[in-house]
Amino acid sequence: MRADSADTFVKPVPLYARVKQTIVEKIYTGEWKPHDRVPSEAELVKQFNCSRMTANRALRELTAEGFLFRLQGIGSFVSEPKGQSALFEIHSIADEITSRFHEHSCKVLKLSEVNTNITQAAEFGIAVGTPIYHSIIIHYENEVPVQIEDRYVNAQAAPEYLRQDFSQQTTHDYLSKVAPLTEGEHIVEAVAGDSRSCRLLQIEANTPCLLISRRTWSKEFIVSSAKLLFPGHRYKLKGHFSS
């Protein structure tokens, strides 16, 4: 039988997609702002007269797409618009955040001297057992954790590193002053965050993350080796190059 109207062939929108659409519209119109709590699964079930599985799928997919982030045992919240980190250039994360008119803050978890193991010695091109400095810092954008910075520093290149207050200046800014960058390398990987990292970043275990492994040189010295871990749904990388 031939249909008399094109509408005959229009498939109804699945209920989970309607739930998603409603949430996204509230985010785009500004009715729900970053960090606002969105309705729970139970509240969505009641509002849309849908199954809990449907509500769960909508929230799960919106989280994967970066519209929401979920805190286990607390609920789902509107994500910040994705930040942007330079892929080819090396900038201070504080400058990146303030350029978006957001507030940067950080927490220093570790600042100490360690002796190189075989892997670290090879990375820096120095003898095993040579003292180097180790810092672990969490960076926040509007009080939301967006990066774990795990950095080892060549003590010869930055001998006063342990005496710095990195809650007042970034390691990048300090190292740029005492050992100006002449060369750098990046390795970018998609990884699943381990339980400790996810706890520090306030994301669910095994959430997809971006890991940048970065080494920097100042003339003949390898100055630092850092691993920078970002929650995948809160950050994106941008590269610019020309021939």
GROMACS .gro file of C-alpha atoms in nm, residues 35 69 71 80 93 97 103-107 109 137-149 196-203 209 229-235:
model
   41
   35HIS     CA    1   2.776   2.255   3.822
   69PHE     CA    2   2.964   1.470   3.493
   71LEU     CA    3   2.982   1.205   4.121
   80GLU     CA    4   3.180   2.319   3.231
   93ILE     CA    5   4.760   2.584   3.254
   97ILE     CA    6   4.222   2.889   3.235
  103GLU     CA    7   3.953   3.103   3.801
  104HIS     CA    8   4.262   2.885   3.839
  105SER     CA    9   4.369   2.733   4.169
  106CYS     CA   10   4.583   2.436   4.263
  107LYS     CA   11   4.678   2.203   4.545
  109LEU     CA   12   5.019   1.712   4.702
  137ILE     CA   13   4.991   1.913   4.179
  138ILE     CA   14   4.617   1.917   4.109
  139HIS     CA   15   4.493   2.210   3.901
  140TYR     CA   16   4.137   2.338   3.931
  141GLU     CA   17   3.919   2.544   3.698
  142ASN     CA   18   3.645   2.721   3.893
  143GLU     CA   19   3.712   2.471   4.175
  144VAL     CA   20   3.664   2.170   3.944
  145PRO     CA   21   3.977   1.951   3.908
  146VAL     CA   22   4.094   1.947   3.546
  147GLN     CA   23   4.454   1.823   3.560
  148ILE     CA   24   4.690   1.612   3.768
  149GLU     CA   25   5.047   1.728   3.705
  196ARG     CA   26   4.342   0.720   4.282
  197SER     CA   27   4.358   0.957   3.985
  198CYS     CA   28   3.982   0.937   3.934
  199ARG     CA   29   3.925   1.011   4.301
  200LEU     CA   30   4.150   1.320   4.280
  201LEU     CA   31   3.976   1.435   3.961
  202GLN     CA   32   3.633   1.363   4.112
  203ILE     CA   33   3.530   1.130   3.830
  209CYS     CA   34   4.124   1.044   3.030
  229LEU     CA   35   4.631   1.376   3.319
  230PHE     CA   36   4.303   1.539   3.210
  231PRO     CA   37   3.946   1.405   3.242
  232GLY     CA   38   3.853   1.332   2.880
  233HIS     CA   39   3.507   1.489   2.905
  234ARG     CA   40   3.640   1.816   3.048
  235TYR     CA   41   3.928   1.890   2.816
   0.00000   0.00000   0.00000
